[in-house]
Coordinates of C-alpha atoms in Angstrom, one line a residue:
X3 CA 53.0 -54.2 9.4
X4 CA 49.6 -52.8 8.3
X5 CA 49.0 -53.5 4.6
X6 CA 45.5 -52.0 4.8
X7 CA 47.2 -48.7 5.2
X8 CA 47.8 -48.5 1.4
X9 CA 45.7 -51.3 -0.1
X10 CA 42.1 -52.3 0.7
X11 CA 39.6 -54.5 -1.0
X12 CA 35.9 -53.4 -1.3
X13 CA 33.2 -56.0 -1.7
X14 CA 30.3 -54.5 -3.6
X15 CA 27.3 -55.7 -5.5
X16 CA 27.3 -56.0 -9.3
X17 CA 24.0 -56.5 -11.0
X18 CA 24.5 -58.8 -13.9
X19 CA 21.0 -59.2 -15.2
X20 CA 18.4 -56.8 -13.8
X21 CA 15.5 -58.5 -15.6
X22 CA 16.2 -61.9 -13.9
X23 CA 17.3 -60.4 -10.6
X24 CA 20.7 -62.1 -10.8
X25 CA 23.3 -60.4 -8.7
X26 CA 26.9 -61.3 -8.0
X27 CA 29.5 -59.8 -5.7
X28 CA 32.9 -58.7 -7.0
X29 CA 36.1 -57.4 -5.5
X30 CA 37.3 -53.9 -6.1
X31 CA 40.9 -53.0 -5.5
X32 CA 41.2 -49.6 -3.8
X33 CA 44.7 -48.1 -3.8
X34 CA 44.9 -45.2 -1.5
X35 CA 48.2 -43.5 -0.7
X36 CA 50.1 -46.4 -2.2
X37 CA 53.2 -44.3 -3.0
X38 CA 53.3 -43.0 0.6
X39 CA 53.0 -46.6 2.0
X40 CA 55.7 -48.0 -0.3
X41 CA 58.0 -45.1 0.6
X42 CA 57.8 -46.1 4.3
X43 CA 58.3 -49.8 3.5
X44 CA 61.0 -51.3 5.8
X45 CA 60.3 -54.9 4.8
X46 CA 62.0 -57.4 3.8
X47 CA 64.7 -57.6 6.4
X48 CA 68.4 -57.3 5.7
X49 CA 70.7 -58.0 3.8
X50 CA 68.6 -56.1 1.2
X51 CA 66.9 -52.9 2.2
X52 CA 65.4 -50.2 0.0
X53 CA 67.0 -46.8 0.6
X54 CA 65.4 -43.5 0.2
X55 CA 62.0 -45.0 -0.5
X56 CA 62.7 -46.4 -4.0
X57 CA 59.2 -47.0 -5.3
X58 CA 60.3 -48.9 -8.4
X59 CA 62.5 -51.5 -6.6
X60 CA 60.1 -52.0 -3.8
X61 CA 57.2 -52.7 -6.2
X62 CA 59.3 -55.0 -8.3
X63 CA 60.3 -57.0 -5.3
X64 CA 56.7 -57.2 -4.1
X65 CA 55.4 -58.6 -7.4
X66 CA 58.1 -61.3 -7.6
X67 CA 57.8 -62.8 -4.1
X68 CA 55.9 -66.1 -3.8
X69 CA 56.3 -66.7 -0.1
X70 CA 55.6 -63.2 1.3
X71 CA 51.9 -62.6 0.5
X72 CA 50.4 -59.6 2.1
X73 CA 47.2 -60.2 4.1
X74 CA 43.9 -59.5 2.4
X75 CA 41.1 -57.7 4.1
X76 CA 38.3 -59.8 5.3
X77 CA 35.5 -60.3 2.8
X78 CA 32.2 -58.9 4.0
X79 CA 29.3 -61.2 4.3
X80 CA 26.8 -61.1 1.4
X81 CA 23.6 -59.3 2.4
X82 CA 21.5 -61.7 0.4
X83 CA 21.4 -65.5 0.9
X84 CA 20.5 -66.2 -2.7
X85 CA 23.5 -64.3 -4.1
X86 CA 26.3 -66.0 -6.0
X87 CA 29.8 -66.3 -4.4
X88 CA 32.2 -63.5 -5.2
X89 CA 34.1 -63.5 -8.4
X90 CA 37.9 -63.1 -7.9
X91 CA 39.3 -60.5 -10.3
X92 CA 42.1 -61.9 -12.6
X93 CA 44.2 -58.8 -12.3
X94 CA 44.2 -59.0 -8.4
X95 CA 45.1 -62.7 -8.7
X96 CA 48.1 -61.9 -10.8
X97 CA 49.1 -59.1 -8.4
X98 CA 49.0 -61.2 -5.2
X99 CA 50.0 -64.5 -6.8
X100 CA 47.3 -66.7 -5.5
X101 CA 44.7 -68.9 -7.3
X102 CA 41.0 -68.7 -7.1
X103 CA 39.2 -71.0 -4.7
X104 CA 38.6 -74.6 -5.7
X105 CA 34.9 -74.2 -5.3
X106 CA 34.7 -71.5 -8.0
X107 CA 32.2 -72.5 -10.6
X108 CA 33.3 -73.8 -14.0
X109 CA 31.5 -71.0 -15.8
X110 CA 33.3 -68.3 -13.9
X111 CA 36.7 -69.9 -14.7
X112 CA 35.8 -70.0 -18.4
X113 CA 34.8 -66.3 -18.2
X114 CA 38.2 -65.4 -16.7
X115 CA 40.2 -67.4 -19.3
X116 CA 38.2 -65.9 -22.2
X117 CA 38.8 -62.4 -20.9
X118 CA 42.6 -63.1 -20.7
X119 CA 42.7 -64.6 -24.2
X120 CA 40.8 -61.6 -25.7
X121 CA 43.2 -59.3 -23.9
X122 CA 46.2 -61.1 -25.4
X123 CA 44.6 -61.1 -28.8
X124 CA 44.2 -57.3 -28.8
X125 CA 47.8 -56.8 -27.8
X126 CA 48.9 -59.2 -30.6
X127 CA 46.9 -57.3 -33.2
X128 CA 48.4 -54.0 -32.0
X129 CA 51.9 -55.4 -32.3
X130 CA 51.2 -56.6 -35.9
X131 CA 49.8 -53.2 -36.9
X132 CA 52.8 -51.5 -35.4
X133 CA 55.1 -53.7 -37.4
X134 CA 53.3 -53.1 -40.6
X135 CA 53.5 -49.3 -40.1
X136 CA 57.2 -49.5 -39.5
X137 CA 57.6 -51.5 -42.7
X138 CA 55.6 -48.9 -44.6
X139 CA 57.6 -46.1 -43.2
X140 CA 60.8 -47.8 -44.2
X141 CA 59.7 -47.9 -47.9
X142 CA 61.0 -45.0 -50.0
X143 CA 58.3 -42.5 -50.9
X144 CA 57.6 -42.2 -54.7
X145 CA 59.0 -39.2 -56.4
X146 CA 56.4 -36.5 -57.3
X147 CA 55.4 -36.2 -60.9
X148 CA 57.2 -33.4 -62.9
X149 CA 55.3 -30.2 -63.6
X150 CA 53.5 -29.9 -66.9
X151 CA 55.5 -29.3 -70.0
X152 CA 54.2 -25.8 -70.5
X153 CA 55.5 -24.9 -67.0
X154 CA 58.9 -26.5 -67.5
X155 CA 59.4 -24.8 -70.8
X156 CA 58.5 -21.3 -69.5
X157 CA 61.1 -18.8 -70.7
X158 CA 63.7 -17.9 -68.0
X159 CA 65.1 -14.8 -69.7
X160 CA 63.7 -12.3 -72.1
X161 CA 65.7 -13.7 -75.0
X162 CA 63.7 -16.9 -74.9
X163 CA 60.3 -15.1 -75.2
X164 CA 59.0 -15.3 -78.8
X165 CA 56.3 -13.5 -80.6
X166 CA 56.4 -10.2 -78.7
X167 CA 59.1 -8.3 -80.6
X168 CA 57.2 -5.0 -80.4
X169 CA 57.7 -5.1 -76.6
X170 CA 61.1 -6.8 -76.3
X171 CA 63.1 -5.5 -79.3
X172 CA 66.3 -3.7 -78.8
X173 CA 64.7 -0.2 -78.7
X174 CA 61.3 -1.2 -77.3
X175 CA 59.9 0.1 -74.0
X176 CA 60.6 -2.9 -71.8
X177 CA 64.1 -3.6 -73.1
X178 CA 65.1 0.1 -72.7
X179 CA 63.7 0.2 -69.1
X180 CA 65.6 -3.0 -68.2
X181 CA 68.8 -1.6 -69.6
X182 CA 68.4 1.5 -67.5
X183 CA 67.5 -0.5 -64.4
X184 CA 64.2 1.4 -63.9
X185 CA 61.1 -0.8 -64.3
X186 CA 57.8 1.0 -64.7
X187 CA 54.5 -0.4 -63.4
X188 CA 52.7 -2.0 -66.4
X189 CA 49.5 -3.9 -67.3
X190 CA 50.1 -6.9 -69.7
X191 CA 47.0 -7.4 -71.7
X192 CA 46.7 -10.3 -74.2
X193 CA 45.0 -13.6 -75.0
X194 CA 45.9 -16.7 -72.9
X195 CA 49.1 -18.5 -73.7
X196 CA 50.9 -15.5 -75.1
X197 CA 53.5 -15.1 -72.3
X198 CA 52.2 -12.6 -69.8
X199 CA 53.5 -14.5 -66.7
X200 CA 56.7 -15.5 -68.5
X201 CA 57.5 -12.0 -69.4
X202 CA 57.0 -10.8 -65.9
X203 CA 59.3 -13.4 -64.4
X204 CA 61.9 -13.0 -67.2
X205 CA 62.0 -9.3 -66.5
X206 CA 63.2 -9.8 -63.0
X207 CA 65.7 -12.5 -64.1
X208 CA 67.1 -10.2 -66.8
X209 CA 67.4 -7.3 -64.4
X210 CA 69.2 -9.4 -61.8
X211 CA 71.7 -10.6 -64.5
X212 CA 72.5 -7.1 -65.8
X213 CA 73.9 -5.9 -62.5
X214 CA 72.3 -2.5 -62.7
X215 CA 69.7 -3.3 -60.1
X216 CA 68.2 -6.2 -58.3
X217 CA 64.5 -7.0 -57.7
X218 CA 62.6 -9.3 -55.6
X219 CA 59.7 -11.1 -57.3
X220 CA 56.4 -11.8 -55.6
X221 CA 53.6 -13.6 -57.5
X222 CA 49.9 -13.5 -56.6
X223 CA 46.7 -14.5 -58.3
X224 CA 43.5 -12.5 -58.0
X225 CA 41.6 -15.8 -58.2
X226 CA 43.0 -17.0 -54.8
X227 CA 44.1 -13.9 -52.9
X228 CA 42.5 -10.8 -51.5
X229 CA 43.4 -7.4 -50.1
X230 CA 44.9 -9.0 -46.9
X231 CA 47.4 -10.9 -49.0
X232 CA 48.3 -7.8 -51.0
X233 CA 48.9 -5.8 -47.7
X234 CA 51.1 -8.6 -46.4
X235 CA 53.1 -8.6 -49.6
X236 CA 53.5 -4.8 -49.5
X237 CA 54.6 -4.9 -45.9
X238 CA 57.2 -7.5 -46.7
X239 CA 58.3 -5.4 -49.7
X240 CA 58.9 -2.3 -47.5
X241 CA 60.9 -4.4 -44.9
X242 CA 63.0 -6.0 -47.7
X243 CA 63.8 -2.6 -49.2
X244 CA 65.0 -1.3 -45.8
X245 CA 67.1 -4.4 -45.1
X246 CA 68.5 -5.4 -48.5
X247 CA 67.8 -2.3 -50.6
X248 CA 65.9 -4.6 -53.1
X249 CA 62.8 -3.4 -54.8
X250 CA 59.9 -5.8 -55.1
X251 CA 58.1 -6.6 -58.3
X252 CA 54.5 -7.6 -57.4
X253 CA 53.0 -9.6 -60.2
X254 CA 49.2 -10.1 -60.0
X255 CA 47.7 -12.5 -62.4
X256 CA 44.1 -12.1 -63.6
X257 CA 44.0 -8.6 -62.1
X258 CA 40.6 -8.0 -63.8
X259 CA 39.0 -10.2 -61.2
X260 CA 39.6 -7.7 -58.4
X261 CA 36.7 -5.3 -57.9
X262 CA 37.0 -1.5 -57.6
X263 CA 37.7 -1.5 -53.9
X264 CA 40.4 -4.1 -54.2
X265 CA 42.0 -2.3 -57.1
X266 CA 42.1 0.9 -55.0
X267 CA 44.5 -0.8 -52.6
X268 CA 47.3 -0.7 -55.2
X269 CA 47.0 3.1 -55.8
X270 CA 49.1 4.4 -52.8
X271 CA 51.8 1.8 -52.9
X272 CA 52.3 2.3 -56.7
X273 CA 52.3 6.0 -56.1
X274 CA 55.0 6.1 -53.5
X275 CA 57.1 3.4 -55.2
X276 CA 56.8 0.7 -52.5
X277 CA 56.4 -1.8 -55.3
X278 CA 56.7 -2.2 -59.0
X279 CA 53.3 -3.4 -60.1
X280 CA 52.9 -5.8 -63.1
X281 CA 49.4 -6.9 -63.7
X282 CA 48.2 -9.6 -66.3
X283 CA 44.7 -9.7 -67.8
X284 CA 42.9 -11.3 -70.7
X285 CA 40.1 -8.8 -70.6
X286 CA 40.0 -5.2 -71.9
X287 CA 41.5 -2.9 -69.3
X288 CA 39.2 -0.1 -70.4
X289 CA 36.2 -2.0 -69.1
X290 CA 37.6 -4.0 -66.2
X291 CA 40.2 -1.8 -64.5
X292 CA 39.6 1.5 -62.8
X293 CA 40.9 4.7 -64.3
X294 CA 43.2 5.7 -61.4
X295 CA 45.0 2.4 -61.8
X296 CA 45.4 2.8 -65.5
X297 CA 46.8 6.3 -65.0
X298 CA 49.6 4.9 -62.9
X299 CA 50.4 1.9 -65.2
X300 CA 51.3 1.6 -68.8
X301 CA 49.1 -0.9 -70.8
X302 CA 51.2 -3.2 -73.0
X303 CA 49.3 -5.3 -75.5
X304 CA 50.5 -8.8 -76.3
X305 CA 49.7 -10.4 -79.7
X306 CA 48.6 -13.9 -80.3
X307 CA 51.4 -16.2 -81.4
X308 CA 51.8 -17.0 -85.1
X309 CA 52.2 -20.6 -86.3
X310 CA 55.9 -20.2 -86.8
X311 CA 56.3 -19.1 -83.2
X312 CA 54.4 -22.2 -82.0
X313 CA 56.7 -24.3 -84.3
X314 CA 59.7 -22.8 -82.6
X315 CA 58.4 -23.6 -79.1
X316 CA 57.5 -27.2 -80.0
X317 CA 61.0 -27.8 -81.5
X318 CA 62.6 -26.3 -78.4
X319 CA 60.6 -28.7 -76.2
X320 CA 61.8 -31.7 -78.2
X321 CA 65.4 -30.5 -78.2
X322 CA 65.8 -29.8 -74.4
X323 CA 66.2 -33.1 -72.5
X324 CA 66.5 -31.6 -69.0
X325 CA 63.1 -29.9 -69.1
X326 CA 61.6 -30.9 -72.4
X327 CA 59.6 -34.0 -73.4
X328 CA 62.2 -36.4 -72.1
X329 CA 61.7 -35.1 -68.6
X330 CA 58.0 -36.1 -68.7
X331 CA 58.9 -39.8 -68.4
X332 CA 61.2 -41.5 -65.9
X333 CA 62.6 -44.1 -68.2
X334 CA 65.1 -43.7 -71.0
X335 CA 63.1 -42.3 -73.9
X336 CA 64.1 -40.2 -76.9
X337 CA 61.4 -38.3 -78.8
X338 CA 61.0 -37.3 -82.4
X339 CA 58.1 -35.3 -83.7
X340 CA 57.1 -35.5 -87.3
X341 CA 57.0 -32.2 -89.3
X342 CA 53.3 -32.9 -90.1
X343 CA 52.5 -33.2 -86.5
X344 CA 54.3 -29.9 -85.6
X345 CA 52.5 -28.1 -88.5
X346 CA 49.1 -29.5 -87.5
X347 CA 49.7 -28.5 -83.9
X348 CA 50.8 -25.0 -84.8
X349 CA 47.7 -24.4 -86.9
X350 CA 45.1 -25.7 -84.5
X351 CA 46.1 -24.2 -81.2
X352 CA 44.8 -20.7 -82.1
X353 CA 48.0 -18.9 -81.0
X354 CA 48.0 -20.4 -77.5
X355 CA 51.5 -21.8 -76.6
X356 CA 50.1 -23.5 -73.5
X357 CA 47.6 -25.4 -75.5
X358 CA 50.2 -26.5 -78.0
X359 CA 52.7 -27.7 -75.3
X360 CA 50.1 -29.5 -73.2
X361 CA 48.7 -31.3 -76.3
X362 CA 52.3 -32.2 -77.3
X363 CA 53.0 -33.8 -73.9
X364 CA 49.8 -35.8 -74.1
X365 CA 50.6 -37.0 -77.6
X366 CA 54.1 -38.0 -76.5
X367 CA 52.8 -39.9 -73.5
X368 CA 50.4 -41.8 -75.8
X369 CA 53.1 -42.6 -78.3
X370 CA 55.4 -43.7 -75.5
X371 CA 52.9 -46.1 -74.1
X372 CA 52.4 -47.7 -77.5
X373 CA 56.1 -48.0 -78.0
X374 CA 56.5 -49.6 -74.6
X375 CA 54.2 -52.5 -75.6
X376 CA 56.4 -53.3 -78.6
X377 CA 59.8 -52.9 -76.7
X378 CA 60.8 -55.9 -74.4
X379 CA 64.2 -54.6 -73.3
X380 CA 63.6 -52.1 -70.5
X381 CA 67.2 -51.1 -70.2
X382 CA 67.6 -49.9 -73.8
X383 CA 66.9 -46.3 -74.9
X384 CA 63.6 -46.2 -76.6
X385 CA 63.0 -44.0 -79.7
X386 CA 59.4 -42.7 -79.7
X387 CA 58.1 -41.0 -82.8
X388 CA 55.1 -38.7 -82.3
X389 CA 52.9 -38.7 -85.4
X390 CA 50.1 -36.5 -86.5
X391 CA 47.6 -39.1 -85.3
X392 CA 48.7 -38.9 -81.7
X393 CA 48.5 -35.1 -82.0
X394 CA 45.0 -35.2 -83.3
X395 CA 44.0 -37.6 -80.6
X396 CA 45.5 -35.3 -77.9
X397 CA 44.0 -32.1 -79.3
X398 CA 40.6 -33.7 -80.0
X399 CA 39.3 -30.6 -81.8
X400 CA 40.6 -27.2 -82.9
X401 CA 41.1 -24.8 -80.0
X402 CA 39.0 -21.6 -80.5
X403 CA 39.8 -18.5 -78.5
X404 CA 36.3 -17.3 -77.6
X405 CA 34.8 -16.1 -74.4
X406 CA 31.0 -15.4 -74.3
X407 CA 31.5 -12.6 -71.9
X408 CA 35.0 -11.4 -72.8
X409 CA 36.8 -9.3 -75.4
X410 CA 36.5 -11.8 -78.3
X411 CA 32.8 -12.0 -77.9
X412 CA 32.4 -8.3 -78.7
X413 CA 35.0 -8.5 -81.5
X414 CA 33.2 -11.2 -83.4
X415 CA 29.7 -9.7 -83.1
X416 CA 31.2 -6.4 -84.4
X417 CA 32.7 -8.2 -87.4
X418 CA 29.4 -9.9 -88.1
X419 CA 27.5 -6.6 -88.0
X420 CA 30.0 -4.8 -90.2
X421 CA 30.1 -7.6 -92.8
X422 CA 26.3 -7.5 -93.2
X423 CA 26.4 -3.7 -93.5
X424 CA 29.0 -4.1 -96.2
X425 CA 26.7 -6.6 -98.1
X426 CA 29.4 -9.3 -97.8
X427 CA 27.3 -12.4 -97.2
X428 CA 30.3 -14.8 -97.3
X429 CA 32.2 -12.9 -94.6
X430 CA 29.0 -12.5 -92.5
X431 CA 28.4 -16.3 -92.5
X432 CA 32.0 -17.0 -91.6
X433 CA 31.8 -14.8 -88.5
X434 CA 28.5 -16.3 -87.6
X435 CA 30.1 -19.8 -87.8
X436 CA 32.9 -18.6 -85.5
X437 CA 30.4 -17.5 -82.9
X438 CA 28.3 -20.6 -83.1
X439 CA 31.4 -23.0 -82.9
X440 CA 32.7 -20.9 -80.0
X441 CA 29.5 -21.7 -78.0
X442 CA 27.6 -18.4 -78.4
X443 CA 23.9 -18.4 -77.4
X444 CA 21.9 -18.4 -80.6
X445 CA 19.2 -16.1 -79.1
X446 CA 21.8 -13.4 -78.5
X447 CA 22.7 -13.5 -82.2
X448 CA 19.1 -13.4 -83.2
X449 CA 18.5 -10.3 -81.1
X450 CA 21.4 -8.6 -82.8
X451 CA 19.9 -9.5 -86.2
X452 CA 16.6 -7.8 -85.2
X453 CA 18.4 -4.6 -84.3
X454 CA 20.3 -4.8 -87.6
X455 CA 17.1 -5.2 -89.6
X456 CA 15.8 -1.9 -88.3
X457 CA 19.0 0.1 -88.0
X458 CA 20.8 -0.8 -91.3
X459 CA 18.0 -2.1 -93.6
X460 CA 15.1 -0.1 -92.3
X461 CA 12.7 1.3 -94.8
X462 CA 14.7 0.0 -97.8
X463 CA 13.2 -3.4 -97.1
X464 CA 10.5 -3.4 -94.4
X465 CA 10.3 -7.2 -94.7
X466 CA 13.8 -7.5 -93.2
X467 CA 12.4 -6.9 -89.7
X468 CA 9.8 -9.6 -90.2
X469 CA 12.5 -12.0 -91.3
X470 CA 14.6 -11.2 -88.2
X471 CA 11.7 -11.6 -85.7
X472 CA 10.8 -14.9 -87.4
X473 CA 14.4 -16.1 -87.0
X474 CA 14.3 -15.3 -83.3
X475 CA 11.1 -17.3 -82.8
X476 CA 12.4 -20.3 -84.8
X477 CA 15.7 -20.4 -82.8
X478 CA 13.6 -20.2 -79.6
X479 CA 11.5 -23.1 -80.7
X480 CA 14.1 -25.7 -81.8
X481 CA 17.4 -24.4 -80.3
X482 CA 20.9 -25.6 -81.2
X483 CA 22.3 -27.2 -83.3
X484 CA 19.3 -27.2 -85.7
X485 CA 18.8 -23.5 -85.6
X486 CA 22.3 -22.8 -87.1
X487 CA 20.8 -22.9 -90.6
X488 CA 18.0 -20.5 -89.6
X489 CA 20.5 -18.0 -88.4
X490 CA 22.6 -18.3 -91.6
X491 CA 19.4 -17.7 -93.7
X492 CA 18.6 -14.5 -91.9
X493 CA 22.2 -13.3 -92.0
X494 CA 22.4 -13.9 -95.7
X495 CA 19.0 -12.1 -96.3
X496 CA 20.1 -9.1 -94.3
X497 CA 23.5 -8.9 -96.0
X498 CA 22.0 -9.0 -99.5
X499 CA 19.0 -6.6 -98.7
X500 CA 19.1 -2.9 -99.7
X501 CA 20.3 -0.7 -96.9
X502 CA 18.9 2.5 -95.4
X503 CA 19.8 4.3 -92.2
X504 CA 17.2 7.1 -92.6
X505 CA 15.2 6.0 -89.6
X506 CA 18.3 5.4 -87.5
X507 CA 19.6 8.9 -88.2
X508 CA 16.3 10.6 -87.8
X509 CA 15.9 9.1 -84.4
X510 CA 19.3 10.2 -83.4
X511 CA 18.7 13.7 -84.6
X512 CA 15.4 13.9 -82.7
X513 CA 17.0 12.7 -79.5
X514 CA 19.8 15.2 -79.9
X515 CA 17.2 18.1 -80.1
X516 CA 15.4 16.9 -77.0
X517 CA 18.6 16.6 -75.0
X518 CA 20.1 19.9 -76.2
X519 CA 17.0 22.1 -76.1
X520 CA 17.5 25.3 -74.1
X521 CA 15.3 25.7 -71.1
X522 CA 12.2 23.7 -70.5
X523 CA 10.8 21.5 -73.3
X524 CA 7.8 23.1 -75.0
X525 CA 4.3 21.7 -74.2
X526 CA 2.2 19.9 -76.8
X527 CA 0.2 22.5 -78.9
X528 CA -3.5 22.7 -77.8
X529 CA -4.9 21.6 -81.2
X530 CA -3.0 18.3 -80.8
X531 CA -4.2 17.5 -77.3
X532 CA -7.0 15.1 -76.6
X533 CA -10.2 16.5 -74.9
X534 CA -12.2 13.6 -73.3
X535 CA -14.0 15.9 -70.8
X536 CA -16.0 19.1 -71.0
X537 CA -13.5 20.9 -68.8
X538 CA -10.7 20.1 -71.2
X539 CA -12.7 21.3 -74.2
X540 CA -13.4 24.5 -72.4
X541 CA -9.7 25.0 -71.9
X542 CA -9.1 24.7 -75.6
X543 CA -7.8 21.2 -75.9
X544 CA -8.3 19.9 -79.4
X545 CA -9.6 23.2 -80.7
X546 CA -9.1 23.9 -84.4
X547 CA -7.7 20.5 -85.0
X548 CA -8.2 19.4 -88.7
X549 CA -9.1 15.7 -89.2
X550 CA -7.0 14.7 -92.2
X551 CA -9.3 11.9 -93.5
X552 CA -12.1 14.4 -93.9
X553 CA -9.8 17.2 -95.1
X554 CA -7.2 15.9 -97.5
X555 CA -5.9 19.4 -98.1
X556 CA -4.9 20.0 -94.4
X557 CA -1.2 20.5 -95.2
X558 CA -1.3 23.8 -93.4
X559 CA -1.7 22.1 -90.1
X560 CA 1.5 21.9 -88.0
X561 CA 2.5 19.2 -85.6
X562 CA 5.8 20.4 -84.1
X563 CA 6.1 23.0 -81.3
X564 CA 6.4 26.6 -82.6
X565 CA 10.1 26.8 -82.0
X566 CA 10.8 23.7 -84.1
X567 CA 8.7 24.5 -87.1
X568 CA 11.8 24.9 -89.3
X569 CA 13.4 21.6 -88.0
X570 CA 13.8 18.9 -90.6
X571 CA 14.9 15.4 -89.7
X572 CA 15.1 14.4 -93.4
X573 CA 13.0 11.3 -93.0
X574 CA 10.2 12.5 -95.2
X575 CA 12.2 13.0 -98.3
X576 CA 14.0 9.7 -97.9
X577 CA 10.7 7.8 -97.4
X578 CA 9.3 9.4 -100.6
X579 CA 12.4 8.2 -102.5
X580 CA 11.9 4.6 -101.3
X581 CA 8.2 4.6 -102.2
X582 CA 8.9 5.8 -105.7

């Protein structure tokens, strides 16, 4: 039979080193229509004979026969006399079960053996790597760490919420709405850690438990989502209402981060009742939320938590073993927190429950690590006592609720201004210290002091403005923290200085006259106009003007427009009183 019908060997030139001109000849196996050739194979003779052209059996038989070697095509003669003899391919040798010729050079044999060894080494490394991967996959994956303590201790029902009795009392707005099964759209406004998110989730849980109605809760954050996410949530809410008759409560945290166009997307769905909207914000809604959204929602203010509220939450975290401090560690640990540590924590978290619980968890972890070093029996239940030292180490410093661009920023500067106006130097320096410790920019405070020196002190002490300007320049020169004393000196001076708002009121009255004047504002009288040219003098500019230094008795000369001759801004009489 003709083996060349399916298999042929080509003899071509392979340039080993072009620089030296070395060229060898190599065999190339060319398989053409091999499957068609094997399918027509009628050899070997009986008693065994492949039926139906079984490709797998025929190939297996061909590779395991030693006596039946198919003929190989004749090797073409090398075109060059100085070329090396052809190199027999190792894979072809293994396929046809014959050995290379005896006259093959020693270097060529070493090259073939090295190639086979490297090939076996690669397969060995692959098998080792595969075995290691299988061992790693068989190892159990470690359990994920539990959520933070503040998240685990989040109230699940409204009865667990503390510190907001004005909203959750028996006859309060939210409690009455939940009892009737009709939730309104609301905006929860309050400082961080007062329970805005907890109240929103507890509302839905309480409504589901009362049986009057059921709600579906969807939570989004304005920090990570956009209008597309809101539209998808609204579409899901409409589908859910048709299928299950469940209303959807859409909770949006940090709603003040949405711009005007993004807030507009809530207006139609709140209007037609597709969703019950609950927004949470730490910023003043009057400044950060649009008026149409405020008209569709009720703004509910949350108060900062008092120290006894924080104490209650801390004791609750120690008492609950399933989601309290004991759940923070995997081994058997029992926690106790000293009363001094609880009191210190409640007084230094500034009414933020999240800060208190996170600091408590860090303090408990630190105390547990120290107790583990002293305990040698790992199977026994360890008693860990959290002292005030661990709480101080976890808290580092007192938490101050201050935002340089938020609500507290304007509250503190207002308190400073009013304390100086009331001549209470102690209170003024206290509010100054609150702003400085909160990280306020000192030049901003200095600019406000300059305004105060002219608005509230004014002509009663003209040196106050000089003091305030000098304070600004000194703060600009040396910066914080050295300029804190300079600010305190200026604040004390302005608080103790005599006060006068004559200039402030006179300026306000004059601006009111200018804004409310009927018709066009009157022109400047001719005798008060400057006449630098001959044409302007001919037009009457500066005519009949009396020069006061040369005419001390020029009191008859007027300086207001004719319609305002009887207007009196009262600044003249007040100034005379100060000069006397």
